[in-house]
PDB file of C-alpha atoms in Angstrom:
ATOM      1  CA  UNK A  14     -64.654 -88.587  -4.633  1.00 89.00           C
ATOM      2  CA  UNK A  15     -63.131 -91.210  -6.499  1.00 98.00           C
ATOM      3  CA  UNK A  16     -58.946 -91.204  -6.141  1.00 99.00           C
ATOM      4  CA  UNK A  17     -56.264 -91.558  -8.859  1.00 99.00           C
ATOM      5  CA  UNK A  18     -52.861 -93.128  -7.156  1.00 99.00           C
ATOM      6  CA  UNK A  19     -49.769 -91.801  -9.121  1.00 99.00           C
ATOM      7  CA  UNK A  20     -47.104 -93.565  -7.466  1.00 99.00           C
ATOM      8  CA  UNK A  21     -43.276 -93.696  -9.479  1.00 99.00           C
ATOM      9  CA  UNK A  22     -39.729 -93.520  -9.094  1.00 98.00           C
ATOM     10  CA  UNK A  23     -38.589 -90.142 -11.297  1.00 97.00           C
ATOM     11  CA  UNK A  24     -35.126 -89.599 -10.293  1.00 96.00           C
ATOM     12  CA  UNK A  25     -33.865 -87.882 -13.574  1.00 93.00           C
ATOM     13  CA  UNK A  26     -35.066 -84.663 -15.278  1.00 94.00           C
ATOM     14  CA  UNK A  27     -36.650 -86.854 -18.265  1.00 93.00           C
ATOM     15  CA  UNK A  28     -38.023 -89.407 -16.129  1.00 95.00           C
ATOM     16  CA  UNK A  29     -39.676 -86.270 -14.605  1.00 98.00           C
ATOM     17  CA  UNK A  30     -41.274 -84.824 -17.399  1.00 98.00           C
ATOM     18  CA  UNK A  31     -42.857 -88.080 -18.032  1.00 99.00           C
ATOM     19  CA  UNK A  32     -44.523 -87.728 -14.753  1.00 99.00           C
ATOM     20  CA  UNK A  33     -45.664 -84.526 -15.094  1.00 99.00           C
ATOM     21  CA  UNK A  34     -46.904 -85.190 -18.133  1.00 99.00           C
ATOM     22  CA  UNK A  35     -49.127 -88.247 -16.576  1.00 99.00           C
ATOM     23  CA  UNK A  36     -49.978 -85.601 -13.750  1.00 99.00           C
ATOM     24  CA  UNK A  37     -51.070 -82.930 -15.939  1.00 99.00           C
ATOM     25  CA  UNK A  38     -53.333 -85.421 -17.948  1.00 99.00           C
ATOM     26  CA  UNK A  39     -55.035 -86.717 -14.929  1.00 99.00           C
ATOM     27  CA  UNK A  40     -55.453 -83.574 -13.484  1.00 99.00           C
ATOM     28  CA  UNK A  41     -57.700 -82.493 -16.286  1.00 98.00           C
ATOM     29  CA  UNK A  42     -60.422 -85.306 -14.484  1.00 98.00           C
ATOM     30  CA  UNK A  43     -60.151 -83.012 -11.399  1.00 98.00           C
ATOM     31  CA  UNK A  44     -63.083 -80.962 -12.008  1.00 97.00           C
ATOM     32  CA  UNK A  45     -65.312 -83.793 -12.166  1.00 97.00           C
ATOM     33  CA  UNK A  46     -64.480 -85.112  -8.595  1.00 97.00           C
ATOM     34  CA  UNK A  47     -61.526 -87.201  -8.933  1.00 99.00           C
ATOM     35  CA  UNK A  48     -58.489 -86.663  -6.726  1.00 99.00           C
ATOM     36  CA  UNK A  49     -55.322 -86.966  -7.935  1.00 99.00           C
ATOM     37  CA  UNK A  50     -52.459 -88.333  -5.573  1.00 99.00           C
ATOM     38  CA  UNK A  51     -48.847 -87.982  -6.324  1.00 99.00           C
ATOM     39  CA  UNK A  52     -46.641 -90.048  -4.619  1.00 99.00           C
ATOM     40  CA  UNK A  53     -42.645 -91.013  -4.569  1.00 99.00           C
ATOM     41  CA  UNK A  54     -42.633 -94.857  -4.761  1.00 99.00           C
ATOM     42  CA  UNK A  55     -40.397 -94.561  -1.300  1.00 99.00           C
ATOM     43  CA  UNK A  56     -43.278 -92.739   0.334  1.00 99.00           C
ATOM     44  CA  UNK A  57     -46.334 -94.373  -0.858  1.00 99.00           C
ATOM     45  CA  UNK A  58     -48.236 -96.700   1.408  1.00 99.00           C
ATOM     46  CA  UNK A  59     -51.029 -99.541   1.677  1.00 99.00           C
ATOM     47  CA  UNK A  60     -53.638 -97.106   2.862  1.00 99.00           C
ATOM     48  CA  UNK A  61     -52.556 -94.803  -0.390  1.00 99.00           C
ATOM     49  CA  UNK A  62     -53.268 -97.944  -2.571  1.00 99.00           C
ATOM     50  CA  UNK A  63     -56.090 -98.860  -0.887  1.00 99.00           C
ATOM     51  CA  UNK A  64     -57.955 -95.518  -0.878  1.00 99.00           C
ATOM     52  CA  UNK A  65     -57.341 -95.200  -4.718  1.00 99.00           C
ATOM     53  CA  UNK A  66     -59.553 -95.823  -7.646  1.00 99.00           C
ATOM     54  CA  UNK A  67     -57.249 -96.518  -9.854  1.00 99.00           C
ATOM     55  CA  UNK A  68     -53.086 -96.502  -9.866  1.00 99.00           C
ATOM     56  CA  UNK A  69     -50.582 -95.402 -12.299  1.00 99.00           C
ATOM     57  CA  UNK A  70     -47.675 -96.839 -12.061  1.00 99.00           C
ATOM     58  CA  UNK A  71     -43.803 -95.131 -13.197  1.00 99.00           C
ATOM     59  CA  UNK A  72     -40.321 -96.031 -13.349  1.00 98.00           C
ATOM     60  CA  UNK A  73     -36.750 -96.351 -15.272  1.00 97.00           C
ATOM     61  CA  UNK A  74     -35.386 -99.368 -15.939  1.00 97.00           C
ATOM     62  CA  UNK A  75     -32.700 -99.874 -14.169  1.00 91.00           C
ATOM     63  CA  UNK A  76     -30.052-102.796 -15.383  1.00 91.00           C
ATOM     64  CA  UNK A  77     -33.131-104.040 -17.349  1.00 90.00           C
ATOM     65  CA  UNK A  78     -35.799-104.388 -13.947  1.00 96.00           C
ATOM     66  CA  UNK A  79     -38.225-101.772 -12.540  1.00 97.00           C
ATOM     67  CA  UNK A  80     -36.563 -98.884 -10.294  1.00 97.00           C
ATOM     68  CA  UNK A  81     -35.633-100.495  -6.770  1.00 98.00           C
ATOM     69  CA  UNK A  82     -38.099 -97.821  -4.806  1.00 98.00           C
ATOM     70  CA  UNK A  83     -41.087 -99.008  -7.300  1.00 99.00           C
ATOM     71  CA  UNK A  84     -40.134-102.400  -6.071  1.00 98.00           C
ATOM     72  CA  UNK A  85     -40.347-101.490  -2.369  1.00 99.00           C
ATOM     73  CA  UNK A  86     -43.260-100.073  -3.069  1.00 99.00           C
ATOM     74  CA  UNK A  87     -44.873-103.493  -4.148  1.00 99.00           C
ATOM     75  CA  UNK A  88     -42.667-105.648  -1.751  1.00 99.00           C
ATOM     76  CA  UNK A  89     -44.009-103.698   1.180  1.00 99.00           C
ATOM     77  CA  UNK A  90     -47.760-103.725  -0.076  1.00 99.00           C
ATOM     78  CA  UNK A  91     -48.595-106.464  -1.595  1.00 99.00           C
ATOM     79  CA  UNK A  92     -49.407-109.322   1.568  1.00 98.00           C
ATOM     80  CA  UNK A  93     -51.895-106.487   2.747  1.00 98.00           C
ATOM     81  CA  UNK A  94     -53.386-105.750  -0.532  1.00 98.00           C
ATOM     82  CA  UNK A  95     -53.770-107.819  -3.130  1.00 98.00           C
ATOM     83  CA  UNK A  96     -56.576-109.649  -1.823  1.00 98.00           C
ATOM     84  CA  UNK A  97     -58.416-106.053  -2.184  1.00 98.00           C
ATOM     85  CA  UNK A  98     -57.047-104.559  -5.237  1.00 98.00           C
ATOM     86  CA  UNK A  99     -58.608-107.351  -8.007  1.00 98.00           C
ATOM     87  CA  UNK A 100     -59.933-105.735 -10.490  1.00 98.00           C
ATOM     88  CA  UNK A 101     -58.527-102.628 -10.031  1.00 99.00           C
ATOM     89  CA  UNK A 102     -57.664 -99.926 -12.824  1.00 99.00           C
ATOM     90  CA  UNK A 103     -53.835 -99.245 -13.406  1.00 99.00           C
ATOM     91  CA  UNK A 104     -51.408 -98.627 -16.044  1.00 99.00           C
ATOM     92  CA  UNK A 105     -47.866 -97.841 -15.914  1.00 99.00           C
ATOM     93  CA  UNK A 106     -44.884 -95.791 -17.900  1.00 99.00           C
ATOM     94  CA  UNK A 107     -41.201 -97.436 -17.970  1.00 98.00           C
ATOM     95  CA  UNK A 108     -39.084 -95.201 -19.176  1.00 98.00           C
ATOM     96  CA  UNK A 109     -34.823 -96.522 -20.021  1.00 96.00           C
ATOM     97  CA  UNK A 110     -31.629 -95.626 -21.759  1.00 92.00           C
ATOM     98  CA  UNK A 111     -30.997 -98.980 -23.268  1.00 91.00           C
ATOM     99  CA  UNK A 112     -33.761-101.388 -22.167  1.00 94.00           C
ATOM    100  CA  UNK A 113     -37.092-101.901 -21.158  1.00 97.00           C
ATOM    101  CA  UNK A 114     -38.102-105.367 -21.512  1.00 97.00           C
ATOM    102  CA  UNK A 115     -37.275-106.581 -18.277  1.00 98.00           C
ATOM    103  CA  UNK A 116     -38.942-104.137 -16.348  1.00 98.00           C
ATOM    104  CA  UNK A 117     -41.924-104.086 -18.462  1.00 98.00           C
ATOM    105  CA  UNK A 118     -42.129-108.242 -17.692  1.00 98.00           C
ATOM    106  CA  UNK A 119     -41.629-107.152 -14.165  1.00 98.00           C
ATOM    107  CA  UNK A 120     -44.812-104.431 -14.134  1.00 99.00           C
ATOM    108  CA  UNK A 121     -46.693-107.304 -16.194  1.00 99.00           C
ATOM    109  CA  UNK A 122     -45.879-110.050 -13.191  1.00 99.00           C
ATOM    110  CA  UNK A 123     -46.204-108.291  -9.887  1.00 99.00           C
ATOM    111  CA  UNK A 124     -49.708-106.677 -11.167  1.00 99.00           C
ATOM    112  CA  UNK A 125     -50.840-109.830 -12.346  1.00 99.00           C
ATOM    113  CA  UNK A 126     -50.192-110.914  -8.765  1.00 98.00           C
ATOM    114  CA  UNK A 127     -52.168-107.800  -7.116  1.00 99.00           C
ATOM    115  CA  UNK A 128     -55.158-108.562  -9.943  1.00 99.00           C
ATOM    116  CA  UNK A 129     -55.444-105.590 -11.186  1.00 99.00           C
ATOM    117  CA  UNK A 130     -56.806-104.700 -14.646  1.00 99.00           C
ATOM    118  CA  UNK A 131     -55.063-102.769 -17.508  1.00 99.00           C
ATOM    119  CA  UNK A 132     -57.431 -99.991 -18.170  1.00 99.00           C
ATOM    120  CA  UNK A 133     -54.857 -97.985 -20.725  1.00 99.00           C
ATOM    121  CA  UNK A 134     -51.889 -98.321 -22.603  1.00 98.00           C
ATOM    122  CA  UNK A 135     -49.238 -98.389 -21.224  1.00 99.00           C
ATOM    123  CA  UNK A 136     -45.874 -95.854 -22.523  1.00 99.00           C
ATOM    124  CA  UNK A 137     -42.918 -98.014 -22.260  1.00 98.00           C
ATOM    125  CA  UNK A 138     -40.001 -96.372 -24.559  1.00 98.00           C
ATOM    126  CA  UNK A 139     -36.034 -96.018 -24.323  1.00 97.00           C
ATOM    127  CA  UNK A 140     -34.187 -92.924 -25.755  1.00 95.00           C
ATOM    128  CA  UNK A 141     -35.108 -89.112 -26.034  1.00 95.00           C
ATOM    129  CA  UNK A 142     -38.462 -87.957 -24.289  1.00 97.00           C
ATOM    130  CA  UNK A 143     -39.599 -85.909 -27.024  1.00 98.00           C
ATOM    131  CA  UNK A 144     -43.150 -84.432 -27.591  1.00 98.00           C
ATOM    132  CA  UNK A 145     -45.138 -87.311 -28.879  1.00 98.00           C
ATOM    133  CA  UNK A 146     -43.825 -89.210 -25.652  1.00 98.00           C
ATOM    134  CA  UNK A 147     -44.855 -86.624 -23.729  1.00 99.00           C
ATOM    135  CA  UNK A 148     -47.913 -86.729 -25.181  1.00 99.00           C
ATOM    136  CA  UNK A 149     -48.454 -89.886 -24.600  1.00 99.00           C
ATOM    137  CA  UNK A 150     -47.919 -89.773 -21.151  1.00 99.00           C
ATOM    138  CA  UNK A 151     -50.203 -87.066 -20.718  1.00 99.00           C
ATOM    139  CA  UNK A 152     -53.351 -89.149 -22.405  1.00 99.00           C
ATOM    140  CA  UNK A 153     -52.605 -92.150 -20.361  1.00 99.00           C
ATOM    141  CA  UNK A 154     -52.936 -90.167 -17.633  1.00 99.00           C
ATOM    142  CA  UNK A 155     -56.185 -88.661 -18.569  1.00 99.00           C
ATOM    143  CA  UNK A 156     -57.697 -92.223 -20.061  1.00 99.00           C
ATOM    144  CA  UNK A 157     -57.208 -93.296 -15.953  1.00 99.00           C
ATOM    145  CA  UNK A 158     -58.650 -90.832 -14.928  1.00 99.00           C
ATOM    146  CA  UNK A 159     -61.572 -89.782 -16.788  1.00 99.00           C
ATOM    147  CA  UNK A 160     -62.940 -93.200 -16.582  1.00 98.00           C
ATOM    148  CA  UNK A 161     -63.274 -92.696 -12.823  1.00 98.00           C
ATOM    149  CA  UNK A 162     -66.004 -90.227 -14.054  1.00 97.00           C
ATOM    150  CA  UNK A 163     -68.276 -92.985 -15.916  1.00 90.00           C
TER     151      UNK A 163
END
């Protein structure tokens, strides 16, 4: 069974649609053997990024930077991982009030680092998290994980 990683940082009711959006769309893989696994980027470990597949990766922006948890998250994994994780599917959603760029440079530079490949687009927005977000979310999920099923 091949394993989607959904690791983010959701601690707002908008950010959290976004990730159940993401969950929802990879969930749809699930009857085809994939395993999804949800986890808060405080929570996740090395093992949980090792075992996966693939990764999707989710945050705010915060002061114009990635979500200090998501950080931890890659400060705390990366010397045991990145040597394993080349090549690896991912994408990511970055989700702010004002401003995304510097996160989204952030996500670009740290997974550069681990080597991992961009397998979908990613849905990097600021304001309202209306439908068509949503529905973005939702596909990006899916995209991740119904390739697992190729």
């Amino acid at each position: 069974m091949s394993i989607v990683l959904v690791v983010h940082h959701s601690p707002t009711p908008r950010v959290a649609e976004i990730a159940a959006a993401v969950l929802r769309g990879a969930r749809t893989a699930e009857s085809e053997g994939v395993e999804i696994i949800e986890r808060g980027a405080l929570d996740a470990s090395t093992s949980d990024l090792l075992d996966a597949a693939a990764v999707i990766f989710g945050t705010t922006a915060n002061f114009g930077y990635l979500s200090g948890a998501l950080k931890h998250f890659f400060d705390t994994t990366f010397n045991e991982s990145h040597a394993q994780t080349k090549g690896r599917p991912f994408s990511y959603w970055i989700h702010g009030s004002h401003d995304t760029t510097g996160a989204e440079r952030a996500m670009q530079s740290i997974t550069t680092g681990y080597g991992f490949r961009l397998a979908a687009d990613p849905v990097v927005f600021t304001g309202d998290v209306d439908a068509d977000r949503l529905q973005q979310a939702e596909e990006m999920g899916a995209s991740i994980a119904w390739m697992l099923t190729i």
